[in-house]
Tab-separated table of C-alpha atoms and ligand atoms in Angstrom:
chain	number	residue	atom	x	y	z
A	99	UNK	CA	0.000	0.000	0.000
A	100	UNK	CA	3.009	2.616	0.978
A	101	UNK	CA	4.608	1.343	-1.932
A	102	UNK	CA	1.634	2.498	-4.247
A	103	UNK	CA	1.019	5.846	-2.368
A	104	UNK	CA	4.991	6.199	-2.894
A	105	UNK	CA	4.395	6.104	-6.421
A	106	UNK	CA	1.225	7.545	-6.873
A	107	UNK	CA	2.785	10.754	-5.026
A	108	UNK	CA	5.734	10.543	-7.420
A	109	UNK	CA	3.472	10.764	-10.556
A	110	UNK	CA	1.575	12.956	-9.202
A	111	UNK	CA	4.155	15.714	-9.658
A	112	UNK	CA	6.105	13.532	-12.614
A	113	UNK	CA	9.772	16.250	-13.027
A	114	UNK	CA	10.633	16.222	-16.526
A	115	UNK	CA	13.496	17.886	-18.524
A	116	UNK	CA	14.433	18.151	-22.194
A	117	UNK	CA	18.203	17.136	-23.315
A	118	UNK	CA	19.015	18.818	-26.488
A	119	UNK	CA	16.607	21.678	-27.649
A	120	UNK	CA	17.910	22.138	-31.137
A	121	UNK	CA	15.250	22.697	-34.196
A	122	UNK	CA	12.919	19.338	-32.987
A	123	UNK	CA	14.211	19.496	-28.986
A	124	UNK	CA	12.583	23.392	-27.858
A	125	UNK	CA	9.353	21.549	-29.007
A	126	UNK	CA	9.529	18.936	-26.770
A	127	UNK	CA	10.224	21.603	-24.238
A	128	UNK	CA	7.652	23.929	-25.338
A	129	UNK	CA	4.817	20.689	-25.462
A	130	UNK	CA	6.210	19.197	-21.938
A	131	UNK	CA	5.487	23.181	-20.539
A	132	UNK	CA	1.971	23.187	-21.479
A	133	UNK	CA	1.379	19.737	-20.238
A	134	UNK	CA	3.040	21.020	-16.516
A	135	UNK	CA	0.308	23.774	-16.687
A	136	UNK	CA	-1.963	20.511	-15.421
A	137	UNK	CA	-0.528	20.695	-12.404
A	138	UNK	CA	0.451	17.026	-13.049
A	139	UNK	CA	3.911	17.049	-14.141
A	140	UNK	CA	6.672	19.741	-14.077
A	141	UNK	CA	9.067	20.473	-16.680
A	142	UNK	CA	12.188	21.046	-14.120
A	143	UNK	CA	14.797	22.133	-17.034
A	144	UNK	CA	15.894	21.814	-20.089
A	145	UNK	CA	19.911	21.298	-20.920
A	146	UNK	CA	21.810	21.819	-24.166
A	147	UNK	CA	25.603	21.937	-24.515
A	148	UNK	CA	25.010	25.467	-26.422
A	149	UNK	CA	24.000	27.555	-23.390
A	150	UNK	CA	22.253	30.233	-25.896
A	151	UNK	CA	19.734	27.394	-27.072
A	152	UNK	CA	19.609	26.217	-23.532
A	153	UNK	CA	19.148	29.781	-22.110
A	154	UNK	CA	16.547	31.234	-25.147
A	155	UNK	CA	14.564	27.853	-24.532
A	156	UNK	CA	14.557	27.609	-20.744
A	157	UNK	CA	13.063	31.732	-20.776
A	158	UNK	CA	10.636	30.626	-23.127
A	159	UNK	CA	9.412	28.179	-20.889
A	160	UNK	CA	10.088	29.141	-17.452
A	161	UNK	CA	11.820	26.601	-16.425
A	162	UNK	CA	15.857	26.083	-15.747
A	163	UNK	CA	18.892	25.735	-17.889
A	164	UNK	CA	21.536	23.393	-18.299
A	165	UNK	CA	24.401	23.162	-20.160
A	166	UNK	CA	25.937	19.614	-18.934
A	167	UNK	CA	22.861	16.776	-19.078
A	168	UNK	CA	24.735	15.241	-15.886
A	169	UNK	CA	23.624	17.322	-13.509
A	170	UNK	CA	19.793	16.501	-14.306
A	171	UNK	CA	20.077	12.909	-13.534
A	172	UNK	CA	19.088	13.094	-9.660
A	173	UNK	CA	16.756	15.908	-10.428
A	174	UNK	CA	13.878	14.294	-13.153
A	175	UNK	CA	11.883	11.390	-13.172
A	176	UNK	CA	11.263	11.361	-17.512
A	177	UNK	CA	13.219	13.061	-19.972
A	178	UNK	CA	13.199	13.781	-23.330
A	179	UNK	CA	16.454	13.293	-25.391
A	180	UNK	CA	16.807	15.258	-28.515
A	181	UNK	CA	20.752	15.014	-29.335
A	182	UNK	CA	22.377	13.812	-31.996
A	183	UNK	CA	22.033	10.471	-32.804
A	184	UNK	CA	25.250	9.288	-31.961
A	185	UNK	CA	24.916	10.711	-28.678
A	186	UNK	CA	21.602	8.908	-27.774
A	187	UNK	CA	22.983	5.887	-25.964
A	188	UNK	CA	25.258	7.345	-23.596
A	189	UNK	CA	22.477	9.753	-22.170
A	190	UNK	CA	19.610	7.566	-22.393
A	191	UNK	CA	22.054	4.875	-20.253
A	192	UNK	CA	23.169	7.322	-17.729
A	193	UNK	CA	19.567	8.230	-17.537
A	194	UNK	CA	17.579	4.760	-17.421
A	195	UNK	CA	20.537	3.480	-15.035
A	196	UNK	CA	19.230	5.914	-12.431
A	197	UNK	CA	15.944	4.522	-12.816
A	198	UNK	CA	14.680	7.487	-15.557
A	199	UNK	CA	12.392	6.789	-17.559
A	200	UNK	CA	13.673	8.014	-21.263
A	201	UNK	CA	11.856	9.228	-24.408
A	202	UNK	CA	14.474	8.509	-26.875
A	203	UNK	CA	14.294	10.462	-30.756
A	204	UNK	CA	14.572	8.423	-33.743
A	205	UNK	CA	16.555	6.283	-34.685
A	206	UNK	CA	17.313	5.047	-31.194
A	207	UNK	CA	21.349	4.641	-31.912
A	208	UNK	CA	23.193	4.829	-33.976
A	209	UNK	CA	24.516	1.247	-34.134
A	210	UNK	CA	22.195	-2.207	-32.605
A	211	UNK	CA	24.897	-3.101	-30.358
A	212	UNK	CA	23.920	0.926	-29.123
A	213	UNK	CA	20.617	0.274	-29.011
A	214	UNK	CA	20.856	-3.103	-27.284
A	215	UNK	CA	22.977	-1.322	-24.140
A	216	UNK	CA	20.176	1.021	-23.549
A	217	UNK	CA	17.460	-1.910	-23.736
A	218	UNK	CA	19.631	-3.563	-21.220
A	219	UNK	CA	20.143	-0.715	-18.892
A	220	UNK	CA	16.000	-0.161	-19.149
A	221	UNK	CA	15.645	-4.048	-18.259
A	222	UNK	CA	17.381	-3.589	-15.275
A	223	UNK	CA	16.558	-0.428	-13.609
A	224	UNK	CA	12.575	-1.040	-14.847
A	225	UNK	CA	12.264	2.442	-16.397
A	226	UNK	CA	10.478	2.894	-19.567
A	227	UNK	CA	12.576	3.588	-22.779
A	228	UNK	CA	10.305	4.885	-25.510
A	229	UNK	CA	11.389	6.016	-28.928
A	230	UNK	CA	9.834	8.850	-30.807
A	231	UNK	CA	8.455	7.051	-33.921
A	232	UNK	CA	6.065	10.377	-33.933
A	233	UNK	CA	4.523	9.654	-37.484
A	234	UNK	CA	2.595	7.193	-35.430
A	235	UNK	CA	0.986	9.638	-33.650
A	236	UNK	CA	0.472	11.661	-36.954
A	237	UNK	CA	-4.264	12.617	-36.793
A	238	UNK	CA	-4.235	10.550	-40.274
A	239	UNK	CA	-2.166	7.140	-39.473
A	240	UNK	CA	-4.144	7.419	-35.998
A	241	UNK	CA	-7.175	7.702	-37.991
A	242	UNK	CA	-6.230	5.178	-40.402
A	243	UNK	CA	-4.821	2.829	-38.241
A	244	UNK	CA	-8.379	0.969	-37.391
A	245	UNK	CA	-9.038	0.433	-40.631
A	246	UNK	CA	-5.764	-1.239	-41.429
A	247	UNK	CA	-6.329	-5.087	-42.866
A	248	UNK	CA	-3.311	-6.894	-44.927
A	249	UNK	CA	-1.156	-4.482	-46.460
A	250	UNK	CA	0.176	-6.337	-49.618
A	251	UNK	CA	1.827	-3.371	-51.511
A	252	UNK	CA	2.839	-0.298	-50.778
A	253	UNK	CA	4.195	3.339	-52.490
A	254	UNK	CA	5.727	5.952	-49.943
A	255	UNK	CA	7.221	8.732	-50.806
A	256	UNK	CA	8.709	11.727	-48.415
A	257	UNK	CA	10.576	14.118	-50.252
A	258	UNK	CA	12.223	17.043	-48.780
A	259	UNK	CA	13.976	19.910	-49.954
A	260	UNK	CA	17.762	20.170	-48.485
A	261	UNK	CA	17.575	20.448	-44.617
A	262	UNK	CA	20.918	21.636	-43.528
A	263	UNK	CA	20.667	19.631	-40.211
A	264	UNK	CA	20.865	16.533	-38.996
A	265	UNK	CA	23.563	15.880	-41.760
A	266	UNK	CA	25.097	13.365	-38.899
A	267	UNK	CA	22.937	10.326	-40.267
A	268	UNK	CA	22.275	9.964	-44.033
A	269	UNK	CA	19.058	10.019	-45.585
A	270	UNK	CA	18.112	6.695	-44.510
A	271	UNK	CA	18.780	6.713	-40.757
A	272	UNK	CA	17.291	10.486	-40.921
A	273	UNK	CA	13.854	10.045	-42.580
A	274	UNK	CA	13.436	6.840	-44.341
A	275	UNK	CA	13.089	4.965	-41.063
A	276	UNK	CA	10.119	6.753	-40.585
A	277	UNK	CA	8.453	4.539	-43.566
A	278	UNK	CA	10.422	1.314	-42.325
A	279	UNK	CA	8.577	1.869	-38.512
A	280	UNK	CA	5.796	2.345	-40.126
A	281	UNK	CA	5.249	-0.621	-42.666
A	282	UNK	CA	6.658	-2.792	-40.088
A	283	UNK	CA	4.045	-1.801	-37.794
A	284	UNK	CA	1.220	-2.241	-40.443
A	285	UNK	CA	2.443	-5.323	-41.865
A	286	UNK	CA	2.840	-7.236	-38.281
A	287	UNK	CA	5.459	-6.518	-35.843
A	288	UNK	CA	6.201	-10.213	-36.017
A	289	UNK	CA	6.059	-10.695	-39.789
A	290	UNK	CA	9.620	-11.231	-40.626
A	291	UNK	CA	11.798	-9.014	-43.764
A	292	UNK	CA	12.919	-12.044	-46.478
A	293	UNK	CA	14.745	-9.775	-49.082
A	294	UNK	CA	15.728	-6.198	-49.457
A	295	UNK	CA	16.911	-4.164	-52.695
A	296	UNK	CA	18.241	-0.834	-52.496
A	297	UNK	CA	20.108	1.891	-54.384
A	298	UNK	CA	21.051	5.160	-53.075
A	299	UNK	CA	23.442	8.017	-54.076
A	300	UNK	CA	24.930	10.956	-52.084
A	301	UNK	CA	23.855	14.149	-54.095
A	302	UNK	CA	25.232	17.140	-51.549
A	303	UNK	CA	26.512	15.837	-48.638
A	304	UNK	CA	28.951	13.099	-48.388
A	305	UNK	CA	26.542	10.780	-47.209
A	306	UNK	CA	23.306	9.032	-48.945
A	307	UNK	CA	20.731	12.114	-49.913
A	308	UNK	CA	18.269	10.335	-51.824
A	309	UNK	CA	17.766	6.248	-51.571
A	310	UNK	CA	15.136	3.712	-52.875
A	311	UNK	CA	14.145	0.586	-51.042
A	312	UNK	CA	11.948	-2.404	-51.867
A	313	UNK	CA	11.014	-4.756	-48.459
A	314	UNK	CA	9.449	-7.619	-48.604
A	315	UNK	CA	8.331	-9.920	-46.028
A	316	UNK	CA	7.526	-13.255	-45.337
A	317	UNK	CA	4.226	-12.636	-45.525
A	318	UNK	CA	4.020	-11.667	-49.299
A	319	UNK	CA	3.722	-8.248	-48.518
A	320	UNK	CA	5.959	-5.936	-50.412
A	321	UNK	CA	6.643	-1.410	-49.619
A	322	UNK	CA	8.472	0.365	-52.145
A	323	UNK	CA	9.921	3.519	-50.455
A	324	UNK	CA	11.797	6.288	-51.645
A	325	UNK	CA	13.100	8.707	-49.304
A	326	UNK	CA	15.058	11.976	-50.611
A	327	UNK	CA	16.378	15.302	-48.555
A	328	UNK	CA	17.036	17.389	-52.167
A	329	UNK	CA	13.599	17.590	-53.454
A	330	UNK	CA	11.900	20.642	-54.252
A	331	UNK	CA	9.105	20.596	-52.568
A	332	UNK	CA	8.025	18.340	-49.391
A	333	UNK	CA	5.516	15.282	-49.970
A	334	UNK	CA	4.906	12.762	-47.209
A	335	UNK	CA	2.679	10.358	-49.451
A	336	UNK	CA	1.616	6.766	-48.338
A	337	UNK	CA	-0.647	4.467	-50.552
A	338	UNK	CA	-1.197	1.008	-50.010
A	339	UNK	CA	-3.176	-2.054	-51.298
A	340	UNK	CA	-5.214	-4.352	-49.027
A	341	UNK	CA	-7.548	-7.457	-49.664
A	342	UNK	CA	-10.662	-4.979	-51.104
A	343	UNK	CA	-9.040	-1.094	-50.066
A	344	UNK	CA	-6.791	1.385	-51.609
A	345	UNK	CA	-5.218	2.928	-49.234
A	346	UNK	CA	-4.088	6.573	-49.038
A	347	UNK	CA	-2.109	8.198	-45.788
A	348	UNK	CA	-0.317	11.896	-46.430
A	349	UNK	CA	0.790	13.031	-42.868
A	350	UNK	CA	2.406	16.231	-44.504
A	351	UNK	CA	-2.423	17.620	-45.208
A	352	UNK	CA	-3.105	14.988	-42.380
A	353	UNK	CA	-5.401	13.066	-44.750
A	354	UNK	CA	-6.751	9.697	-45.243
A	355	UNK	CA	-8.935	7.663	-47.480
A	356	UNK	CA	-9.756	3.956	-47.900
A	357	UNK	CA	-11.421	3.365	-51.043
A	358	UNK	CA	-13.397	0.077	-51.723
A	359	UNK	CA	-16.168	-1.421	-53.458
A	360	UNK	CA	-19.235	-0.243	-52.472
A	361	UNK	CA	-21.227	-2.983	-50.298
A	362	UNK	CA	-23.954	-3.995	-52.678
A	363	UNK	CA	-22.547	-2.452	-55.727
A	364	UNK	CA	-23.895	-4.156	-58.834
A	365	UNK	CA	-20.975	-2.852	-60.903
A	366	UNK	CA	-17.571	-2.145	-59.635
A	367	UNK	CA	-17.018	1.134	-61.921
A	368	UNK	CA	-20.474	2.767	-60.162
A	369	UNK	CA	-20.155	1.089	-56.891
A	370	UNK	CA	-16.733	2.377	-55.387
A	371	UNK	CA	-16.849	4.045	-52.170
A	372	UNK	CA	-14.181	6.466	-51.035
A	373	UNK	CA	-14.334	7.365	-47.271
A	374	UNK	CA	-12.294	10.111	-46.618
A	375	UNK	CA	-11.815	9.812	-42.380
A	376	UNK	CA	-12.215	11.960	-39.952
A	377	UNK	CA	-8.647	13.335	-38.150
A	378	UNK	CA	-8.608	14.629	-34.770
A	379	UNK	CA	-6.418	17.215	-35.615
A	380	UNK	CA	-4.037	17.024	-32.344
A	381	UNK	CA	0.046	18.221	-32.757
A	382	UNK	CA	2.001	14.948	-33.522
A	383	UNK	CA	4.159	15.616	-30.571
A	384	UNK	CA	1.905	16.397	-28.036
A	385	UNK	CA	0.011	13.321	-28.690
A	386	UNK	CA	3.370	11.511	-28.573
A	387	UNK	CA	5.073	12.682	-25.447
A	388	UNK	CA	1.261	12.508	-23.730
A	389	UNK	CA	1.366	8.856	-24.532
A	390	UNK	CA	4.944	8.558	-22.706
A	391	UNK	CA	3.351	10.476	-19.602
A	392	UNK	CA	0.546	7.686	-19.570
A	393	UNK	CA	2.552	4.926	-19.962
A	394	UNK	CA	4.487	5.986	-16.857
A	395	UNK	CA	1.585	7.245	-14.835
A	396	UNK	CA	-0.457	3.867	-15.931
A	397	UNK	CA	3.004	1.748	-15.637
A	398	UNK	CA	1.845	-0.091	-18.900
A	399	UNK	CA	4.004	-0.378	-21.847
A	400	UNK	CA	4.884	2.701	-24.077
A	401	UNK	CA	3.038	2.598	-27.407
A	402	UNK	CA	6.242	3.002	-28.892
A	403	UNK	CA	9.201	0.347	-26.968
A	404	UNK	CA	12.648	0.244	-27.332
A	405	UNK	CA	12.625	-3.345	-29.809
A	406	UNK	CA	10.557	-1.124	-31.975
A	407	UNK	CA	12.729	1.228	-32.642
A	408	UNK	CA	15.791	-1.217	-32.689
A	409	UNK	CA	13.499	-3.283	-35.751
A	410	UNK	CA	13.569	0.351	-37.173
A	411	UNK	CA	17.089	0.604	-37.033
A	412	UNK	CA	18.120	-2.924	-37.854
A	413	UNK	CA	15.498	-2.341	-41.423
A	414	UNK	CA	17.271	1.153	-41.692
A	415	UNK	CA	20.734	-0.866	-41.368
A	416	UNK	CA	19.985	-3.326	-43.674
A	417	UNK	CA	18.615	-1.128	-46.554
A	418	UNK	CA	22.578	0.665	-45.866
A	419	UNK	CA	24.151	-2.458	-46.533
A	420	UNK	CA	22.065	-3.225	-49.577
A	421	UNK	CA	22.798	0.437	-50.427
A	422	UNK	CA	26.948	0.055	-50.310
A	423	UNK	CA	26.360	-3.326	-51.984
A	424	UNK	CA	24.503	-1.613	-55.277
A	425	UNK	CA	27.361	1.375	-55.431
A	426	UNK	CA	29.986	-0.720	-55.126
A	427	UNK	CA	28.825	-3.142	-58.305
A	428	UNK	CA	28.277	0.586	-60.391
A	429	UNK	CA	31.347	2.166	-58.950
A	430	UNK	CA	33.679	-0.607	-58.293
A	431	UNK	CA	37.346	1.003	-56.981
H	185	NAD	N1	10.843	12.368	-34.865
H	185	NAD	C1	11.113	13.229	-35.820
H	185	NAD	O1	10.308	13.477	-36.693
H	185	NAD	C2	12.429	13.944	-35.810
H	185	NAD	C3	12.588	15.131	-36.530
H	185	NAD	C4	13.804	15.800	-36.445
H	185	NAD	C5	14.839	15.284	-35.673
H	185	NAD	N2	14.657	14.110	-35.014
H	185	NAD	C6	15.747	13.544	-34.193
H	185	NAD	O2	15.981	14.403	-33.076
H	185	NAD	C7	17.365	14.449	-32.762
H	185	NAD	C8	17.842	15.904	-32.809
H	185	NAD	O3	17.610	16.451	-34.097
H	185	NAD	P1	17.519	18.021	-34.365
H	185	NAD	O4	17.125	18.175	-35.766
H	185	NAD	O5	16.699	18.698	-33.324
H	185	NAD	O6	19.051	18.426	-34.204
H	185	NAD	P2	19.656	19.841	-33.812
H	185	NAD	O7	21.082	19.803	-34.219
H	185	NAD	O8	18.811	20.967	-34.316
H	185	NAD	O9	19.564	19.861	-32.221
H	185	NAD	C9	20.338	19.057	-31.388
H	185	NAD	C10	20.697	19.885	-30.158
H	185	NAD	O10	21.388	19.037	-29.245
H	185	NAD	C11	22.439	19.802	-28.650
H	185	NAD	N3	23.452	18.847	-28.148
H	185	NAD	C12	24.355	18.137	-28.853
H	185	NAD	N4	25.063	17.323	-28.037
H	185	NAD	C13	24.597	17.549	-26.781
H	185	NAD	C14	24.937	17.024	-25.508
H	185	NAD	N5	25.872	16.104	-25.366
H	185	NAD	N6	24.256	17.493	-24.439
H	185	NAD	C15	23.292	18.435	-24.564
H	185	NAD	N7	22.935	18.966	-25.758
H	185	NAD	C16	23.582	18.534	-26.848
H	185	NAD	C17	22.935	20.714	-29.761
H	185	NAD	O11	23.612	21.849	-29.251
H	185	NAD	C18	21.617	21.070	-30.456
H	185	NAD	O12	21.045	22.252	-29.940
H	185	NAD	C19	18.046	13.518	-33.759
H	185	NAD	O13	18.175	12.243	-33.210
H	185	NAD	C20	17.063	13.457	-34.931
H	185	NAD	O14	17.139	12.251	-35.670
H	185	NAD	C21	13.484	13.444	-35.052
């Protein structure tokens, strides 16, 4: 009974901080700020290792700066960490070690044997590790997701124009895995990747700018996904095919259809029935980092876990490998 009171005490005024509040990171801070105006949480701090982003932010927000993530670790109970990827697993181990529960960005690491450390260190001190897959939380996938069968085929495209950051990871590790998460996560968590072809070509950075990808699973299902970061204008286009539905997901207009054949249509060509669904239209983020707060509050699993975002990786890794593979049979030294 103490214990519970303990706890419930402890969530009742859940300290949180943000670690990094770069372009993405100051809206974690800004989202975790509005959710403290509850009363249920508090947003103690926020650190960054550039004390004008970490100053600018904290003012914003009225909360305290930090410029060395260490000295949060005895002061939060859940962070947010919104470094660079190659930083992730360091912090997020130092963090869950303590027994803090973590909200990790995407990709989780920036290698598996990364990734596996922190799943370890969660394991052991029980706190929750949660990555921030947030087109999951995007009004249209949430909308869709219900209405999700078999996916046997799908199209995705998300096409930026050049972003001048996050020019750490290559195109892959930065926004492909997005599409990898989230065909994963439609086709089955379980269902199994048999083959992968890729090509991919660095355009403006030295690393891969523009890739294309074709999964498929054991299942039969296939995803064709191109991912680029020199476009010239920004799409974020999903269509799939399902036993009876055409499927269409654009999280850039937050819009989704399922078209199918009408029931009791006589003829397909005047029987088809597109039902354009309804979107809650609630900030990606805030639905995301809301979920985290519940899964801690509710101690239940975080709609997002840490071997979901290492299957991300490990599909992100393997389209790499398949990508080196291709340019070394066109380019060979
Ligand atoms: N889920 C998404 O849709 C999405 C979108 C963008 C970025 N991201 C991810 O978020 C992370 C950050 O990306 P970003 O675009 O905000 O990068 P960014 O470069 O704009 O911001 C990173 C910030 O972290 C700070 N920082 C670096 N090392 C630090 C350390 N050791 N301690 C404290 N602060 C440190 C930097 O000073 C910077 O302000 C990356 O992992 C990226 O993949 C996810």
């Amino acid at each position: 009974m103490e214990e519970i009171a303990n706890r419930k005490s402890q969530i009742a005024n859940l300290r949180t901080a943000v670690i990094g509040v770069g372009s993405l990171g100051q809206h974690h801070a800004r989202n975790y700020a509005e959710i403290a105006q509850t009363g249920e949480t508090e947003l103690v701090g926020v650190c960054d290792s550039n004390e004008e982003n970490a100053r600018a932010v904290a003012e914003k927000n009225n909360c305290d700066y930090f410029t060395d993530w260490r000295e949060l670790l005895d002061k939060v109970d859940a962070v947010s960490i919104v470094t660079p990827t190659e930083t992730h697993a360091p912090i997020a181990c130092a963090f869950l070690d303590k027994g803090v529960n973590v909200l990790v960005e995407k990709p989780i690491a920036k290698t598996l044997a990364e990734a596996d450390l922190m799943i370890e260190a969660a394991e052991k001190s029980g706190a929750k590790l949660m990555v921030g897959h947030l087109e999951r939380f995007n009004p249209a996938m949430v909308a869709l997701r219900p209405f999700v069968t078999k996916p046997l085929y799908f199209e995705i495209h998300r096409v930026s124009p050049f972003p001048n950051r996050s020019l750490d990871v290559d195109v892959v590790l930065d926004v492909m895995i997005h599409d990898l998460d989230a065909v994963q996560w439609l086709v089955g968590e379980s269902v199994k990747v048999s083959e992968i072809h890729a090509v991919g070509i660095p355009v403006i950075s030295d690393k891969v700018d523009a890739a294309n990808a074709r999964i498929e699973f054991e299942n039969g299902a296939v995803a064709n996904i191109t991912a680029s970061r020199i476009g010239t204008e920004k799409i974020r286009k999903t269509r799939f095919y399902q036993t009876n539905g055409y499927v269409v997901l654009d999280y850039a207009t937050k819009f989704a259809s399922v078209t199918s054949l009408a029931p009791n249509a006589i003829h397909p060509l005047l029987g088809i029935n597109v039902n354009r669904l309804e979107i809650v239209d609630i900030e990606p983020l805030r639905a995301e980092i809301e979920a985290f707060i519940n899964s801690i509050v509710q101690d239940k699993m975080p709609p997002v876990t840490a071997h979901d975002g290492r299957r991300a990786l490990s599909l992100a890794l393997g389209v790499l490998e398949k990508i080196d593979e291709h340019a070394r049979k066109v380019f060979p030294e």
